[in-house]
């Protein structure tokens, strides 16, 4: 295992298509096909939540197949042991629903990209002080773009916010205008059992919303 799991530029991919696909509930048997559909539609940052079936197996398969052109990683990472498990897959992304300084620091120590969740200014600045430079506003739809717009005034330069939770293609431009660097998208993209055609249609809606 190399010292760092960060061969791909996360920020470059985020600029190309500001969407992180959240594949909650996916299985290792289907993850490559789903990722291939997403990649074909421009989505190149993919997260498998750890409360999915055999998540580290899915993440390892993703990393082995797409690690040279996508940023892959885990969501719902809530402790240091889970950070190590994700590191051992070769993936670089560690997304959490909360602000846990130990998780943030462990990910940074391993050369990974922590994306801690926050819903208040206090949590946001605690994450920044711990070293995080990408934060997840969660649950975004319940908080709203106006909150992010106000918070962006005081967030330091170089800190990027991903709006996650209830974000949709038809609200994408509102979030980007409010200061979001991207969206974390779950059920509006992937749900267990979704067909390839429906997944491609959903992904194309986000692509169109971004370009339009």
Tab-separated table of C-alpha atoms in Angstrom:
chain	number	residue	atom	x	y	z
A	1	UNK	CA	0.000	0.000	0.000
A	2	UNK	CA	1.303	3.418	-0.924
A	3	UNK	CA	1.648	6.175	1.636
A	4	UNK	CA	-1.139	8.200	0.042
A	5	UNK	CA	-4.404	7.256	-1.642
A	6	UNK	CA	-4.757	10.499	-3.629
A	7	UNK	CA	-3.536	10.032	-7.218
A	8	UNK	CA	-6.525	11.796	-8.810
A	9	UNK	CA	-7.313	15.505	-8.483
A	10	UNK	CA	-10.660	15.694	-6.670
A	11	UNK	CA	-11.078	19.399	-7.364
A	12	UNK	CA	-10.458	19.045	-11.077
A	13	UNK	CA	-13.165	16.396	-11.352
A	14	UNK	CA	-15.525	18.503	-9.243
A	15	UNK	CA	-15.084	21.434	-11.633
A	16	UNK	CA	-15.845	19.212	-14.616
A	17	UNK	CA	-19.055	17.896	-13.020
A	18	UNK	CA	-19.918	19.076	-9.491
A	19	UNK	CA	-21.726	15.911	-8.398
A	20	UNK	CA	-20.737	13.203	-5.937
A	21	UNK	CA	-22.822	10.091	-6.603
A	22	UNK	CA	-23.903	8.372	-3.376
A	23	UNK	CA	-24.582	4.697	-4.038
A	24	UNK	CA	-26.364	3.752	-0.820
A	25	UNK	CA	-27.463	0.132	-0.800
A	26	UNK	CA	-25.369	-0.953	-3.770
A	27	UNK	CA	-23.840	-4.441	-3.883
A	28	UNK	CA	-20.374	-5.426	-5.121
A	29	UNK	CA	-21.974	-7.389	-7.950
A	30	UNK	CA	-23.567	-4.304	-9.512
A	31	UNK	CA	-21.173	-1.510	-8.562
A	32	UNK	CA	-19.007	-1.608	-11.691
A	33	UNK	CA	-21.959	-1.463	-14.077
A	34	UNK	CA	-23.529	1.426	-12.169
A	35	UNK	CA	-20.228	3.303	-12.037
A	36	UNK	CA	-19.758	2.775	-15.769
A	37	UNK	CA	-23.130	4.404	-16.485
A	38	UNK	CA	-22.284	7.338	-14.207
A	39	UNK	CA	-18.840	7.763	-15.749
A	40	UNK	CA	-20.314	7.709	-19.259
A	41	UNK	CA	-22.521	10.612	-18.203
A	42	UNK	CA	-19.691	12.671	-16.731
A	43	UNK	CA	-19.997	11.813	-13.025
A	44	UNK	CA	-16.540	10.829	-11.790
A	45	UNK	CA	-16.742	11.087	-7.996
A	46	UNK	CA	-18.422	8.078	-6.406
A	47	UNK	CA	-19.170	7.270	-2.781
A	48	UNK	CA	-20.353	3.973	-1.318
A	49	UNK	CA	-21.858	4.444	2.169
A	50	UNK	CA	-20.571	1.973	4.724
A	51	UNK	CA	-24.121	0.931	5.640
A	52	UNK	CA	-24.423	-0.713	2.216
A	53	UNK	CA	-23.974	-4.487	1.749
A	54	UNK	CA	-20.242	-5.452	1.855
A	55	UNK	CA	-19.232	-1.835	1.244
A	56	UNK	CA	-15.455	-2.226	1.307
A	57	UNK	CA	-15.672	-4.926	-1.343
A	58	UNK	CA	-17.645	-2.527	-3.552
A	59	UNK	CA	-15.173	0.275	-2.900
A	60	UNK	CA	-12.210	-1.999	-3.690
A	61	UNK	CA	-13.804	-3.035	-6.974
A	62	UNK	CA	-14.493	0.605	-7.823
A	63	UNK	CA	-10.955	1.641	-7.004
A	64	UNK	CA	-9.411	-1.210	-8.995
A	65	UNK	CA	-11.530	-0.454	-12.071
A	66	UNK	CA	-11.897	3.342	-11.994
A	67	UNK	CA	-9.195	4.569	-9.616
A	68	UNK	CA	-7.068	5.995	-12.429
A	69	UNK	CA	-9.892	8.259	-13.666
A	70	UNK	CA	-12.380	8.670	-10.818
A	71	UNK	CA	-12.282	9.596	-7.156
A	72	UNK	CA	-13.762	6.723	-5.178
A	73	UNK	CA	-14.454	6.358	-1.498
A	74	UNK	CA	-16.819	5.743	1.368
A	75	UNK	CA	-19.676	7.533	3.024
A	76	UNK	CA	-21.119	7.256	6.529
A	77	UNK	CA	-17.601	6.962	7.975
A	78	UNK	CA	-17.956	7.616	11.710
A	79	UNK	CA	-14.802	6.278	13.397
A	80	UNK	CA	-11.067	5.855	12.904
A	81	UNK	CA	-11.261	2.090	12.376
A	82	UNK	CA	-13.548	2.638	9.400
A	83	UNK	CA	-11.101	5.173	7.959
A	84	UNK	CA	-8.408	2.490	8.013
A	85	UNK	CA	-10.731	-0.006	6.358
A	86	UNK	CA	-11.380	2.433	3.521
A	87	UNK	CA	-7.683	3.247	3.231
A	88	UNK	CA	-6.941	-0.437	2.735
A	89	UNK	CA	-9.159	-0.490	-0.367
A	90	UNK	CA	-6.903	2.122	-1.986
A	91	UNK	CA	-9.716	4.691	-2.117
A	92	UNK	CA	-9.165	8.327	-1.193
A	93	UNK	CA	-12.528	9.780	-0.162
A	94	UNK	CA	-13.840	9.666	3.432
A	95	UNK	CA	-17.299	11.213	3.766
A	96	UNK	CA	-19.017	11.509	7.147
A	97	UNK	CA	-22.474	12.591	8.291
A	98	UNK	CA	-20.989	14.489	11.235
A	99	UNK	CA	-17.970	16.469	12.390
A	100	UNK	CA	-15.567	14.115	14.158
A	101	UNK	CA	-12.096	15.581	14.600
A	102	UNK	CA	-10.499	12.153	15.088
A	103	UNK	CA	-11.927	10.890	11.792
A	104	UNK	CA	-10.768	14.036	9.979
A	105	UNK	CA	-7.245	13.830	11.358
A	106	UNK	CA	-6.944	10.094	10.746
A	107	UNK	CA	-7.939	10.545	7.105
A	108	UNK	CA	-5.436	13.376	6.652
A	109	UNK	CA	-2.681	11.351	8.337
A	110	UNK	CA	-3.307	8.571	5.807
A	111	UNK	CA	-3.204	10.969	2.872
A	112	UNK	CA	-6.935	10.803	2.223
A	113	UNK	CA	-9.637	13.419	1.627
A	114	UNK	CA	-11.996	13.848	4.607
A	115	UNK	CA	-15.420	15.351	3.889
A	116	UNK	CA	-17.087	15.826	7.290
A	117	UNK	CA	-20.754	16.699	7.604
A	118	UNK	CA	-21.965	19.865	9.309
A	119	UNK	CA	-25.202	21.759	9.831
A	120	UNK	CA	-24.064	24.719	11.939
A	121	UNK	CA	-21.277	27.324	11.690
A	122	UNK	CA	-19.738	25.903	14.875
A	123	UNK	CA	-19.443	22.443	13.311
A	124	UNK	CA	-18.077	23.896	10.076
A	125	UNK	CA	-15.295	25.770	11.832
A	126	UNK	CA	-14.489	22.795	14.069
A	127	UNK	CA	-13.986	20.724	10.917
A	128	UNK	CA	-11.818	23.417	9.339
A	129	UNK	CA	-9.688	23.691	12.477
A	130	UNK	CA	-9.166	19.916	12.361
A	131	UNK	CA	-7.801	20.239	8.834
A	132	UNK	CA	-10.778	19.565	6.548
A	133	UNK	CA	-10.914	21.583	3.345
A	134	UNK	CA	-14.059	20.009	1.901
A	135	UNK	CA	-17.213	20.059	4.036
A	136	UNK	CA	-20.614	18.446	3.563
A	137	UNK	CA	-23.648	20.584	4.375
A	138	UNK	CA	-26.153	18.006	5.617
A	139	UNK	CA	-29.113	17.700	5.403
A	140	UNK	CA	-28.949	20.456	2.795
A	141	UNK	CA	-32.574	20.575	1.645
A	142	UNK	CA	-33.765	21.094	5.218
A	143	UNK	CA	-31.309	23.964	5.734
A	144	UNK	CA	-31.586	25.708	2.374
A	145	UNK	CA	-29.371	27.691	-0.012
A	146	UNK	CA	-29.895	30.959	1.902
A	147	UNK	CA	-28.054	29.487	4.892
A	148	UNK	CA	-25.130	28.506	2.686
A	149	UNK	CA	-25.055	31.910	1.027
A	150	UNK	CA	-24.798	33.615	4.422
A	151	UNK	CA	-22.192	31.145	5.697
A	152	UNK	CA	-20.041	31.514	2.581
A	153	UNK	CA	-19.248	35.081	3.603
A	154	UNK	CA	-17.210	33.846	6.571
A	155	UNK	CA	-15.881	30.508	5.306
A	156	UNK	CA	-12.114	30.821	4.607
A	157	UNK	CA	-10.795	30.784	1.067
A	158	UNK	CA	-9.830	27.301	-0.048
A	159	UNK	CA	-12.673	25.585	1.811
A	160	UNK	CA	-15.261	23.923	-0.429
A	161	UNK	CA	-18.802	22.958	0.548
A	162	UNK	CA	-20.789	20.050	-0.879
A	163	UNK	CA	-24.554	20.370	-0.396
A	164	UNK	CA	-25.940	16.913	0.396
A	165	UNK	CA	-29.330	15.563	1.353
A	166	UNK	CA	-32.370	16.239	-0.801
A	167	UNK	CA	-30.369	17.968	-3.547
A	168	UNK	CA	-31.855	17.600	-7.029
A	169	UNK	CA	-31.085	18.556	-10.613
A	170	UNK	CA	-33.727	21.283	-10.556
A	171	UNK	CA	-32.135	22.935	-7.506
A	172	UNK	CA	-28.539	22.521	-8.642
A	173	UNK	CA	-28.059	26.064	-9.915
A	174	UNK	CA	-29.530	27.511	-6.710
A	175	UNK	CA	-26.936	25.672	-4.656
A	176	UNK	CA	-24.057	26.602	-6.922
A	177	UNK	CA	-25.153	30.250	-6.888
A	178	UNK	CA	-25.258	30.133	-3.077
A	179	UNK	CA	-21.630	29.050	-2.949
A	180	UNK	CA	-21.679	25.259	-3.114
A	181	UNK	CA	-18.761	23.645	-4.913
A	182	UNK	CA	-20.943	20.673	-5.727
A	183	UNK	CA	-23.790	18.413	-4.711
A	184	UNK	CA	-23.844	15.043	-3.031
A	185	UNK	CA	-26.699	13.147	-4.676
A	186	UNK	CA	-28.195	9.900	-3.467
A	187	UNK	CA	-31.681	8.672	-4.328
A	188	UNK	CA	-32.179	11.209	-7.115
A	189	UNK	CA	-29.437	9.295	-8.936
A	190	UNK	CA	-29.122	5.780	-7.573
A	191	UNK	CA	-31.577	3.533	-5.790
A	192	UNK	CA	-31.265	-0.246	-5.517
A	193	UNK	CA	-32.902	-1.809	-8.552
A	194	UNK	CA	-32.659	1.254	-10.808
A	195	UNK	CA	-32.221	0.331	-14.462
A	196	UNK	CA	-29.216	1.418	-16.479
A	197	UNK	CA	-31.487	3.478	-18.718
A	198	UNK	CA	-33.131	5.277	-15.797
A	199	UNK	CA	-29.766	5.877	-14.116
A	200	UNK	CA	-28.388	7.348	-17.349
A	201	UNK	CA	-31.453	9.578	-17.695
A	202	UNK	CA	-31.077	10.856	-14.129
A	203	UNK	CA	-27.356	11.486	-14.562
A	204	UNK	CA	-28.023	13.366	-17.812
A	205	UNK	CA	-30.452	15.631	-15.970
A	206	UNK	CA	-27.675	16.747	-13.622
A	207	UNK	CA	-25.298	17.242	-16.525
A	208	UNK	CA	-27.883	19.358	-18.329
A	209	UNK	CA	-28.636	21.357	-15.168
A	210	UNK	CA	-24.949	22.106	-14.680
A	211	UNK	CA	-24.289	23.136	-18.275
A	212	UNK	CA	-27.577	24.957	-18.639
